[in-house]
mmCIF file of C-alpha atoms and ligand atoms in Angstrom:
data_model
loop_
_atom_site.group_PDB
_atom_site.id
_atom_site.type_symbol
_atom_site.label_atom_id
_atom_site.label_comp_id
_atom_site.label_asym_id
_atom_site.label_seq_id
_atom_site.Cartn_x
_atom_site.Cartn_y
_atom_site.Cartn_z
ATOM 1 C CA MET A 1 148.497 193.251 63.054
ATOM 2 C CA LYS A 2 145.109 192.974 64.653
ATOM 3 C CA ILE A 3 142.105 192.335 62.387
ATOM 4 C CA LEU A 4 138.454 192.401 63.295
ATOM 5 C CA GLY A 5 136.492 189.771 61.373
ATOM 6 C CA ILE A 6 132.743 189.930 60.930
ATOM 7 C CA GLU A 7 130.628 186.964 59.699
ATOM 8 C CA THR A 8 126.843 186.984 58.991
ATOM 9 C CA SER A 9 126.528 184.800 55.954
ATOM 10 C CA CYS A 10 123.901 182.472 57.226
ATOM 11 C CA ASP A 11 122.335 182.056 60.656
ATOM 12 C CA ASP A 12 125.290 182.834 63.030
ATOM 13 C CA THR A 13 126.208 186.446 63.920
ATOM 14 C CA SER A 14 129.874 186.346 64.723
ATOM 15 C CA ALA A 15 132.772 188.797 65.211
ATOM 16 C CA ALA A 16 136.336 188.146 66.339
ATOM 17 C CA VAL A 17 139.778 189.715 66.735
ATOM 18 C CA VAL A 18 142.732 187.876 65.354
ATOM 19 C CA GLU A 19 146.392 188.836 65.651
ATOM 20 C CA ASP A 20 148.696 186.651 63.372
ATOM 21 C CA ARG A 21 147.587 183.156 64.357
ATOM 22 C CA HIS A 22 146.263 184.179 67.783
ATOM 23 C CA VAL A 23 142.418 184.262 68.140
ATOM 24 C CA LEU A 24 142.127 186.952 70.750
ATOM 25 C CA SER A 25 138.294 186.782 70.768
ATOM 26 C CA ASN A 26 135.600 184.926 68.770
ATOM 27 C CA VAL A 27 132.099 185.928 69.733
ATOM 28 C CA LEU A 28 129.116 184.017 68.380
ATOM 29 C CA ALA A 29 125.430 184.697 68.628
ATOM 30 C CA SER A 30 123.766 181.502 67.333
ATOM 31 C CA GLN A 31 120.323 181.578 65.852
ATOM 32 C CA ASP A 32 119.585 177.872 66.169
ATOM 33 C CA ALA A 33 116.789 178.319 68.552
ATOM 34 C CA LEU A 34 115.118 180.889 66.372
ATOM 35 C CA HIS A 35 115.106 178.571 63.288
ATOM 36 C CA ALA A 36 114.573 175.233 65.063
ATOM 37 C CA PRO A 37 110.800 175.227 64.874
ATOM 38 C CA TYR A 38 111.040 175.511 61.070
ATOM 39 C CA GLY A 39 113.653 172.667 60.729
ATOM 40 C CA GLY A 40 115.899 175.034 58.729
ATOM 41 C CA VAL A 41 117.129 178.597 58.313
ATOM 42 C CA VAL A 42 114.330 181.148 57.493
ATOM 43 C CA PRO A 43 116.208 183.933 55.536
ATOM 44 C CA GLU A 44 113.933 186.828 56.615
ATOM 45 C CA LEU A 45 114.255 185.983 60.278
ATOM 46 C CA ALA A 46 117.924 185.404 59.987
ATOM 47 C CA ALA A 47 118.649 188.930 58.523
ATOM 48 C CA ARG A 48 116.473 190.573 61.167
ATOM 49 C CA ARG A 49 118.179 188.806 64.028
ATOM 50 C CA HIS A 50 121.562 189.689 62.627
ATOM 51 C CA LEU A 51 120.486 193.325 62.633
ATOM 52 C CA GLU A 52 119.478 193.088 66.252
ATOM 53 C CA THR A 53 122.655 191.460 67.444
ATOM 54 C CA ILE A 54 125.486 192.691 65.251
ATOM 55 C CA SER A 55 126.416 195.755 67.174
ATOM 56 C CA SER A 56 126.706 194.007 70.656
ATOM 57 C CA VAL A 57 128.470 191.027 68.983
ATOM 58 C CA ILE A 58 131.187 193.407 67.536
ATOM 59 C CA ARG A 59 131.446 195.256 70.867
ATOM 60 C CA ARG A 60 131.884 191.962 72.841
ATOM 61 C CA ALA A 61 134.584 190.802 70.370
ATOM 62 C CA LEU A 62 136.521 194.038 70.949
ATOM 63 C CA THR A 63 135.976 193.789 74.765
ATOM 64 C CA ASP A 64 136.941 190.089 74.923
ATOM 65 C CA ALA A 65 140.176 190.907 73.005
ATOM 66 C CA SER A 66 140.805 193.639 75.559
ATOM 67 C CA CYS A 67 140.999 196.231 72.817
ATOM 68 C CA SER A 68 139.035 199.092 71.312
ATOM 69 C CA ILE A 69 138.565 200.015 67.621
ATOM 70 C CA GLU A 70 141.659 202.281 67.862
ATOM 71 C CA ASP A 71 143.758 199.074 68.408
ATOM 72 C CA ILE A 72 142.422 197.417 65.185
ATOM 73 C CA ASP A 73 144.429 197.605 61.975
ATOM 74 C CA ALA A 74 141.841 196.332 59.467
ATOM 75 C CA ILE A 75 138.225 195.120 59.288
ATOM 76 C CA ALA A 76 137.348 191.970 57.281
ATOM 77 C CA VAL A 77 133.756 191.002 56.358
ATOM 78 C CA THR A 78 132.139 188.007 54.603
ATOM 79 C CA ARG A 79 130.725 189.226 51.309
ATOM 80 C CA GLY A 80 129.432 185.781 50.013
ATOM 81 C CA PRO A 81 128.331 183.156 49.353
ATOM 82 C CA GLY A 82 125.349 183.052 51.567
ATOM 83 C CA LEU A 83 121.920 184.649 52.193
ATOM 84 C CA VAL A 84 121.869 188.126 50.661
ATOM 85 C CA GLY A 85 119.876 189.596 53.491
ATOM 86 C CA SER A 86 122.232 188.263 56.010
ATOM 87 C CA LEU A 87 125.327 189.144 54.254
ATOM 88 C CA LEU A 88 124.125 192.750 53.702
ATOM 89 C CA VAL A 89 123.819 193.299 57.543
ATOM 90 C CA GLY A 90 127.440 192.343 58.084
ATOM 91 C CA VAL A 91 128.737 194.288 55.142
ATOM 92 C CA ALA A 92 126.767 197.361 56.189
ATOM 93 C CA ALA A 93 127.995 197.156 59.790
ATOM 94 C CA ALA A 94 131.599 196.779 58.604
ATOM 95 C CA GLN A 95 131.304 199.647 56.147
ATOM 96 C CA GLY A 96 129.853 201.915 58.921
ATOM 97 C CA LEU A 97 132.609 201.042 61.337
ATOM 98 C CA ALA A 98 135.356 201.468 58.510
ATOM 99 C CA LEU A 99 133.941 204.875 57.708
ATOM 100 C CA ARG A 100 133.850 206.049 61.270
ATOM 101 C CA SER A 101 137.362 204.646 62.108
ATOM 102 C CA GLY A 102 139.153 205.187 58.846
ATOM 103 C CA LEU A 103 140.271 201.556 58.816
ATOM 104 C CA PRO A 104 140.770 199.533 55.701
ATOM 105 C CA LEU A 105 137.960 197.116 54.828
ATOM 106 C CA LEU A 106 138.365 193.797 53.240
ATOM 107 C CA GLY A 107 135.628 191.653 51.629
ATOM 108 C CA ILE A 108 136.276 187.896 52.051
ATOM 109 C CA ASN A 109 134.863 184.814 50.452
ATOM 110 C CA HIS A 110 133.210 182.723 53.219
ATOM 111 C CA LEU A 111 134.564 179.496 51.564
ATOM 112 C CA GLU A 112 138.112 180.832 51.761
ATOM 113 C CA GLY A 113 137.663 181.391 55.473
ATOM 114 C CA HIS A 114 136.604 177.849 55.955
ATOM 115 C CA ALA A 115 139.297 176.426 53.723
ATOM 116 C CA LEU A 116 142.094 178.226 55.593
ATOM 117 C CA SER A 117 140.697 177.808 59.040
ATOM 118 C CA PRO A 118 142.525 174.592 59.799
ATOM 119 C CA LEU A 119 145.805 176.658 59.373
ATOM 120 C CA VAL A 120 145.065 178.853 62.356
ATOM 121 C CA HIS A 121 146.466 176.119 64.586
ATOM 122 C CA ASN A 122 148.279 173.880 62.211
ATOM 123 C CA ASP A 123 151.005 174.065 59.540
ATOM 124 C CA LEU A 124 150.455 172.314 56.320
ATOM 125 C CA GLU A 125 152.834 172.513 53.324
ATOM 126 C CA LEU A 126 151.553 173.871 49.946
ATOM 127 C CA PRO A 127 149.851 172.669 47.862
ATOM 128 C CA PHE A 128 147.176 170.834 49.874
ATOM 129 C CA LEU A 129 143.587 169.755 49.407
ATOM 130 C CA ALA A 130 140.756 171.571 51.312
ATOM 131 C CA MET A 131 137.757 169.483 51.966
ATOM 132 C CA LEU A 132 134.975 171.918 52.919
ATOM 133 C CA VAL A 133 132.000 170.136 54.367
ATOM 134 C CA SER A 134 129.282 172.480 55.738
ATOM 135 C CA GLY A 135 125.534 173.023 55.733
ATOM 136 C CA GLY A 136 125.853 175.190 52.528
ATOM 137 C CA HIS A 137 128.586 173.457 50.714
ATOM 138 C CA SER A 138 130.493 170.179 50.126
ATOM 139 C CA ALA A 139 133.473 170.497 47.817
ATOM 140 C CA ILE A 140 137.168 169.592 47.560
ATOM 141 C CA TYR A 141 139.619 172.254 46.429
ATOM 142 C CA LEU A 142 143.256 172.138 45.505
ATOM 143 C CA VAL A 143 144.917 174.991 47.481
ATOM 144 C CA ARG A 144 148.050 176.002 45.382
ATOM 145 C CA ASP A 145 148.561 179.083 47.553
ATOM 146 C CA VAL A 146 146.320 181.502 49.442
ATOM 147 C CA GLY A 147 144.075 183.018 46.734
ATOM 148 C CA ASP A 148 144.918 180.304 44.257
ATOM 149 C CA TYR A 149 142.158 177.564 44.440
ATOM 150 C CA VAL A 150 140.934 174.973 42.081
ATOM 151 C CA GLU A 151 137.649 173.155 42.643
ATOM 152 C CA VAL A 152 138.500 169.399 42.383
ATOM 153 C CA ALA A 153 135.140 167.854 43.464
ATOM 154 C CA ALA A 154 131.728 169.185 44.341
ATOM 155 C CA THR A 155 128.342 167.786 45.417
ATOM 156 C CA ARG A 156 125.723 167.357 42.681
ATOM 157 C CA ASP A 157 122.841 167.866 44.963
ATOM 158 C CA ASP A 158 122.802 168.195 48.767
ATOM 159 C CA SER A 159 125.774 169.118 50.984
ATOM 160 C CA ALA A 160 126.946 166.701 53.608
ATOM 161 C CA GLY A 161 125.579 169.119 56.402
ATOM 162 C CA GLU A 162 122.116 169.228 54.640
ATOM 163 C CA ALA A 163 122.200 165.401 54.519
ATOM 164 C CA PHE A 164 122.848 165.284 58.272
ATOM 165 C CA ASP A 165 120.213 168.004 59.051
ATOM 166 C CA LYS A 166 117.496 166.591 56.746
ATOM 167 C CA GLY A 167 118.178 163.004 58.226
ATOM 168 C CA ALA A 168 117.948 164.392 61.764
ATOM 169 C CA LYS A 169 114.670 166.166 60.802
ATOM 170 C CA MET A 170 113.179 162.918 59.450
ATOM 171 C CA LEU A 171 114.109 161.171 62.629
ATOM 172 C CA GLY A 172 112.627 163.932 64.676
ATOM 173 C CA LEU A 173 115.864 164.826 66.328
ATOM 174 C CA GLY A 174 115.806 168.669 66.064
ATOM 175 C CA TYR A 175 117.854 171.217 64.217
ATOM 176 C CA PRO A 176 120.682 171.534 63.257
ATOM 177 C CA GLY A 177 120.943 167.755 63.419
ATOM 178 C CA GLY A 178 124.666 167.013 62.642
ATOM 179 C CA ARG A 179 125.941 167.141 66.163
ATOM 180 C CA ILE A 180 122.892 165.162 67.492
ATOM 181 C CA VAL A 181 123.342 162.366 64.899
ATOM 182 C CA ASP A 182 127.075 162.352 65.803
ATOM 183 C CA GLU A 183 126.240 161.840 69.496
ATOM 184 C CA LEU A 184 123.604 159.188 69.057
ATOM 185 C CA ALA A 185 125.867 157.284 66.510
ATOM 186 C CA ARG A 186 128.369 156.723 69.114
ATOM 187 C CA LYS A 187 126.086 154.237 70.755
ATOM 188 C CA GLY A 188 124.855 152.601 67.472
ATOM 189 C CA ASP A 189 125.875 149.858 65.122
ATOM 190 C CA ARG A 190 127.336 151.307 61.994
ATOM 191 C CA LYS A 191 126.648 148.132 59.967
ATOM 192 C CA ALA A 192 122.909 147.670 61.125
ATOM 193 C CA ILE A 193 121.376 149.194 57.925
ATOM 194 C CA ALA A 194 123.018 149.226 54.538
ATOM 195 C CA PHE A 195 122.438 152.785 53.305
ATOM 196 C CA PRO A 196 123.652 153.561 49.641
ATOM 197 C CA ARG A 197 127.005 155.331 48.832
ATOM 198 C CA ALA A 198 126.227 157.231 45.625
ATOM 199 C CA ARG A 199 128.640 157.429 42.817
ATOM 200 C CA VAL A 200 128.186 159.784 39.762
ATOM 201 C CA LYS A 201 129.145 157.659 36.631
ATOM 202 C CA ALA A 202 130.370 160.713 34.582
ATOM 203 C CA ASP A 203 132.489 162.043 37.453
ATOM 204 C CA PRO A 204 134.048 159.712 39.856
ATOM 205 C CA LEU A 205 135.073 162.466 42.270
ATOM 206 C CA ALA A 206 131.604 164.090 42.534
ATOM 207 C CA LEU A 207 129.672 163.843 45.729
ATOM 208 C CA SER A 208 125.993 163.196 45.998
ATOM 209 C CA PHE A 209 123.731 162.861 49.109
ATOM 210 C CA SER A 210 120.138 163.105 47.762
ATOM 211 C CA GLY A 211 119.818 159.254 47.265
ATOM 212 C CA LEU A 212 120.817 158.691 50.782
ATOM 213 C CA LYS A 213 118.144 161.000 52.076
ATOM 214 C CA THR A 214 115.536 159.132 50.007
ATOM 215 C CA ALA A 215 116.886 155.754 51.354
ATOM 216 C CA LEU A 216 116.387 156.924 54.879
ATOM 217 C CA TRP A 217 112.811 158.117 54.161
ATOM 218 C CA ASP A 218 112.129 154.627 52.440
ATOM 219 C CA PHE A 219 113.571 152.902 55.530
ATOM 220 C CA LEU A 220 111.388 154.951 57.908
ATOM 221 C CA CYS A 221 108.277 154.299 55.887
ATOM 222 C CA ARG A 222 108.923 150.592 55.939
ATOM 223 C CA HIS A 223 109.939 150.266 59.631
ATOM 224 C CA GLY A 224 107.580 152.737 61.332
ATOM 225 C CA ARG A 225 109.038 153.033 64.818
ATOM 226 C CA ASP A 226 110.496 149.598 64.869
ATOM 227 C CA PHE A 227 114.254 150.485 64.966
ATOM 228 C CA ALA A 228 116.996 151.662 67.259
ATOM 229 C CA VAL A 229 117.484 155.336 66.511
ATOM 230 C CA GLU A 230 121.193 154.894 67.412
ATOM 231 C CA ASP A 231 121.745 152.261 64.875
ATOM 232 C CA VAL A 232 119.973 154.433 62.130
ATOM 233 C CA CYS A 233 122.243 157.392 62.998
ATOM 234 C CA ALA A 234 125.445 155.249 63.068
ATOM 235 C CA SER A 235 124.510 153.671 59.699
ATOM 236 C CA PHE A 236 123.437 157.037 58.129
ATOM 237 C CA GLN A 237 126.526 158.864 59.293
ATOM 238 C CA GLU A 238 128.852 156.049 58.148
ATOM 239 C CA ALA A 239 127.321 156.383 54.636
ATOM 240 C CA ILE A 240 128.084 160.062 54.576
ATOM 241 C CA VAL A 241 131.567 159.636 56.021
ATOM 242 C CA ASP A 242 132.363 156.747 53.632
ATOM 243 C CA VAL A 243 131.619 158.966 50.598
ATOM 244 C CA LEU A 244 133.639 161.885 51.945
ATOM 245 C CA VAL A 245 136.654 159.705 52.811
ATOM 246 C CA ALA A 246 136.504 157.944 49.548
ATOM 247 C CA ARG A 247 136.438 161.265 47.614
ATOM 248 C CA ALA A 248 139.281 162.772 49.585
ATOM 249 C CA ARG A 249 141.288 159.612 48.929
ATOM 250 C CA ALA A 250 140.593 159.713 45.229
ATOM 251 C CA SER A 251 141.441 163.361 44.956
ATOM 252 C CA MET A 252 144.752 162.928 46.835
ATOM 253 C CA GLN A 253 145.705 160.032 44.593
ATOM 254 C CA LEU A 254 144.652 161.848 41.343
ATOM 255 C CA LEU A 255 146.646 164.948 42.169
ATOM 256 C CA GLY A 256 149.502 163.283 44.125
ATOM 257 C CA VAL A 257 148.883 165.601 47.148
ATOM 258 C CA PRO A 258 148.980 163.654 50.454
ATOM 259 C CA ARG A 259 147.837 166.675 52.510
ATOM 260 C CA VAL A 260 144.318 167.536 53.504
ATOM 261 C CA ALA A 261 142.678 170.235 55.458
ATOM 262 C CA VAL A 262 139.127 169.434 56.551
ATOM 263 C CA ALA A 263 136.809 172.357 57.340
ATOM 264 C CA GLY A 264 133.308 173.499 57.787
ATOM 265 C CA GLY A 265 130.596 172.538 60.253
ATOM 266 C CA VAL A 266 130.761 168.793 59.434
ATOM 267 C CA SER A 267 134.469 168.731 60.112
ATOM 268 C CA ALA A 268 133.361 168.725 63.832
ATOM 269 C CA ASN A 269 132.080 165.139 63.207
ATOM 270 C CA SER A 270 133.875 162.658 65.373
ATOM 271 C CA ARG A 271 133.555 159.660 63.094
ATOM 272 C CA LEU A 272 134.795 161.851 60.120
ATOM 273 C CA ARG A 273 137.729 162.889 62.061
ATOM 274 C CA GLU A 274 138.547 159.350 63.071
ATOM 275 C CA ARG A 275 138.303 158.055 59.445
ATOM 276 C CA MET A 276 140.210 160.892 57.867
ATOM 277 C CA ASN A 277 143.108 160.400 60.342
ATOM 278 C CA GLU A 278 143.473 156.890 59.256
ATOM 279 C CA LEU A 279 144.411 158.002 55.711
ATOM 280 C CA PRO A 280 148.040 157.858 54.629
ATOM 281 C CA ALA A 281 148.217 161.718 54.629
ATOM 282 C CA ASP A 282 148.856 164.706 56.692
ATOM 283 C CA VAL A 283 145.231 165.583 57.780
ATOM 284 C CA VAL A 284 144.425 168.747 59.779
ATOM 285 C CA PHE A 285 141.118 170.052 61.300
ATOM 286 C CA PRO A 286 140.227 173.331 62.806
ATOM 287 C CA PRO A 287 139.453 173.377 66.515
ATOM 288 C CA MET A 288 135.823 172.809 67.325
ATOM 289 C CA SER A 289 135.213 176.540 67.781
ATOM 290 C CA LEU A 290 136.387 177.271 64.239
ATOM 291 C CA CYS A 291 134.393 174.370 62.398
ATOM 292 C CA THR A 292 131.068 176.173 62.091
ATOM 293 C CA ASP A 293 130.704 179.741 60.952
ATOM 294 C CA ASN A 294 132.798 182.281 62.813
ATOM 295 C CA GLY A 295 134.469 185.652 62.522
ATOM 296 C CA ALA A 296 137.892 184.390 63.383
ATOM 297 C CA MET A 297 138.283 182.398 60.102
ATOM 298 C CA ILE A 298 137.383 185.534 58.162
ATOM 299 C CA ALA A 299 139.925 187.684 60.061
ATOM 300 C CA PHE A 300 142.572 185.010 59.542
ATOM 301 C CA ALA A 301 141.822 184.653 55.792
ATOM 302 C CA ALA A 302 142.097 188.456 55.538
ATOM 303 C CA ALA A 303 145.364 188.355 57.280
ATOM 304 C CA GLN A 304 146.776 185.708 54.928
ATOM 305 C CA ARG A 305 145.662 187.821 51.862
ATOM 306 C CA LEU A 306 147.114 190.999 53.285
ATOM 307 C CA ALA A 307 150.445 189.338 53.904
ATOM 308 C CA ARG A 308 150.569 188.381 50.193
ATOM 309 C CA GLY A 309 149.482 191.693 48.922
ATOM 310 C CA LEU A 310 146.251 190.122 47.457
ATOM 311 C CA ARG A 311 143.226 192.309 46.674
ATOM 312 C CA CYS A 312 140.043 192.098 48.585
ATOM 313 C CA ASP A 313 138.466 195.588 48.009
ATOM 314 C CA ASP A 314 135.448 194.184 46.325
ATOM 315 C CA LEU A 315 132.539 194.423 48.937
ATOM 316 C CA THR A 316 129.714 193.446 46.555
ATOM 317 C CA VAL A 317 127.533 191.019 48.357
ATOM 318 C CA ARG A 318 127.012 187.762 46.314
ATOM 319 C CA SER A 319 124.758 184.764 47.144
ATOM 320 C CA ARG A 320 126.973 182.650 44.877
ATOM 321 C CA LEU A 321 130.663 183.234 44.972
ATOM 322 C CA PRO A 322 133.017 180.492 43.606
ATOM 323 C CA LEU A 323 136.256 180.068 45.387
ATOM 324 C CA GLY A 324 138.071 179.169 42.179
ATOM 325 C CA PRO A 325 137.626 177.658 38.670
ATOM 326 C CA ARG A 326 136.622 173.953 38.329
ATOM 327 C CA ARG A 327 139.512 171.583 37.669
ATOM 328 C CA ALA A 328 140.497 171.005 34.050
ATOM 329 C CA ALA A 329 141.661 167.414 33.316
ATOM 330 C CA GLU A 330 145.218 168.799 33.029
ATOM 331 C CA THR A 331 145.399 170.513 36.479
ATOM 332 C CA SER A 332 148.470 169.672 38.241
ATOM 333 C CA ALA A 333 149.244 170.312 41.771
ATOM 334 C CA GLY A 334 152.406 172.346 40.964
ATOM 335 C CA ALA A 335 151.203 174.684 38.121
ATOM 336 C CA THR A 336 150.134 178.192 39.084
ATOM 337 C CA ALA A 337 146.966 179.887 38.059
ATOM 338 C CA GLY A 338 149.037 182.517 36.182
HETATM 339 O O1 KG4 B 401 129.930 175.697 58.431
HETATM 340 P P1 KG4 B 401 128.484 175.761 58.993
HETATM 341 O O2 KG4 B 401 128.464 176.363 60.399
HETATM 342 O O3 KG4 B 401 127.528 176.485 58.170
HETATM 343 C C1 KG4 B 401 127.568 176.658 56.795
HETATM 344 O O4 KG4 B 401 128.462 177.406 56.297
HETATM 345 O O5 KG4 B 401 126.784 175.981 56.154
HETATM 346 O O6 KG4 B 401 127.912 174.342 59.042
HETATM 347 C C2 KG4 B 401 126.749 173.886 59.612
HETATM 348 C C3 KG4 B 401 126.405 172.452 59.418
HETATM 349 C C4 KG4 B 401 125.155 171.970 59.796
HETATM 350 O O7 KG4 B 401 124.501 171.173 58.740
HETATM 351 C C5 KG4 B 401 125.357 171.029 61.050
HETATM 352 O O8 KG4 B 401 124.466 170.019 61.139
HETATM 353 C C6 KG4 B 401 126.767 170.516 60.691
HETATM 354 O O9 KG4 B 401 127.434 171.643 60.148
HETATM 355 N N1 KG4 B 401 127.466 169.945 61.881
HETATM 356 C C7 KG4 B 401 127.723 168.656 61.956
HETATM 357 C C8 KG4 B 401 128.395 168.515 63.295
HETATM 358 N N2 KG4 B 401 128.419 169.736 63.941
HETATM 359 C C9 KG4 B 401 127.821 170.675 62.999
HETATM 360 N N3 KG4 B 401 127.616 167.665 61.206
HETATM 361 C C10 KG4 B 401 128.019 166.489 61.577
HETATM 362 N N4 KG4 B 401 128.647 166.189 62.834
HETATM 363 C C11 KG4 B 401 128.758 167.306 63.669
HETATM 364 N N5 KG4 B 401 129.409 166.951 64.807
HETATM 365 ZN ZN1 ZN B 402 130.107 178.114 56.595
#
């Protein structure tokens, strides 16, 4: 079954064709250069650029997969969470295409796309934990099955990607900053600066990165230009990675699930990959091309839902769209949602 996946939830316009676990094409039109002067995504500009590029991106996804719309069996599109203006462009394009071709149309949760993306190229026994670390989200989910997710941990403030991006902005490194910090950190000393590792007293699994951001700002105010940027990047990155690894470890122990799928833009981080691989667990990552937002993960999630007969006919666009309920104290890995 060939599925065309369309993703426009934030600042990347992407379309892909996926057949089972084969990514036949995955086209991405990045808007990084458009938003770079502002140091973050400008929603109005993002929506307009999606509108300009969506048709050609879809066309190229079909061409790269050596097929036409007649060869496609279903269309899948992200309906949330994300920027409403951006989401609307993708959903409208998908609806137009579905109307014209008569193909079934599936509305997919962006977070489900990320959470399942490591499974495109890896097998992982159920249940497993999905650690989703991106620019918009940082959370850990218990995946009991496709379509059955429980939020185990979430950030109280910034996401891990936001911490990377804001840190990079303070250091004048450009946008988006995660990849740049990752590269500079390779040449730096991770112990040079003792940045804080935040803990939330009431919730030991919760993530928090806003204090780290303030700590970096304080450091820069105190030191002016008298520091090695590589050392700051390495120490700052280590603080983020330490928190993520600690929460993954604690979640694994609490739920007795030694299997973790790490996904989202920050899952491309080389130090996070190194540290997660040291855990006594089965740890899988998506390939680099499926870490940041992409249409292939949306098509793949749709295929997984279709294979289980799960519904995805709701196409209402939502800026907030939880993947599943929050964990109740008694949540066990084996129980089903019912
Ligand atoms: O998943 P994604 O494309 O978008 C959202 O759904 O939010 O993630 C983008 C985020 C950005 O914050 C970017 O800085 C971060 O992923 N990122 C990285 C790396 N590559 C991308 N963060 C750390 N290290 C990287 N190598
Ligand atoms: Zn994303």
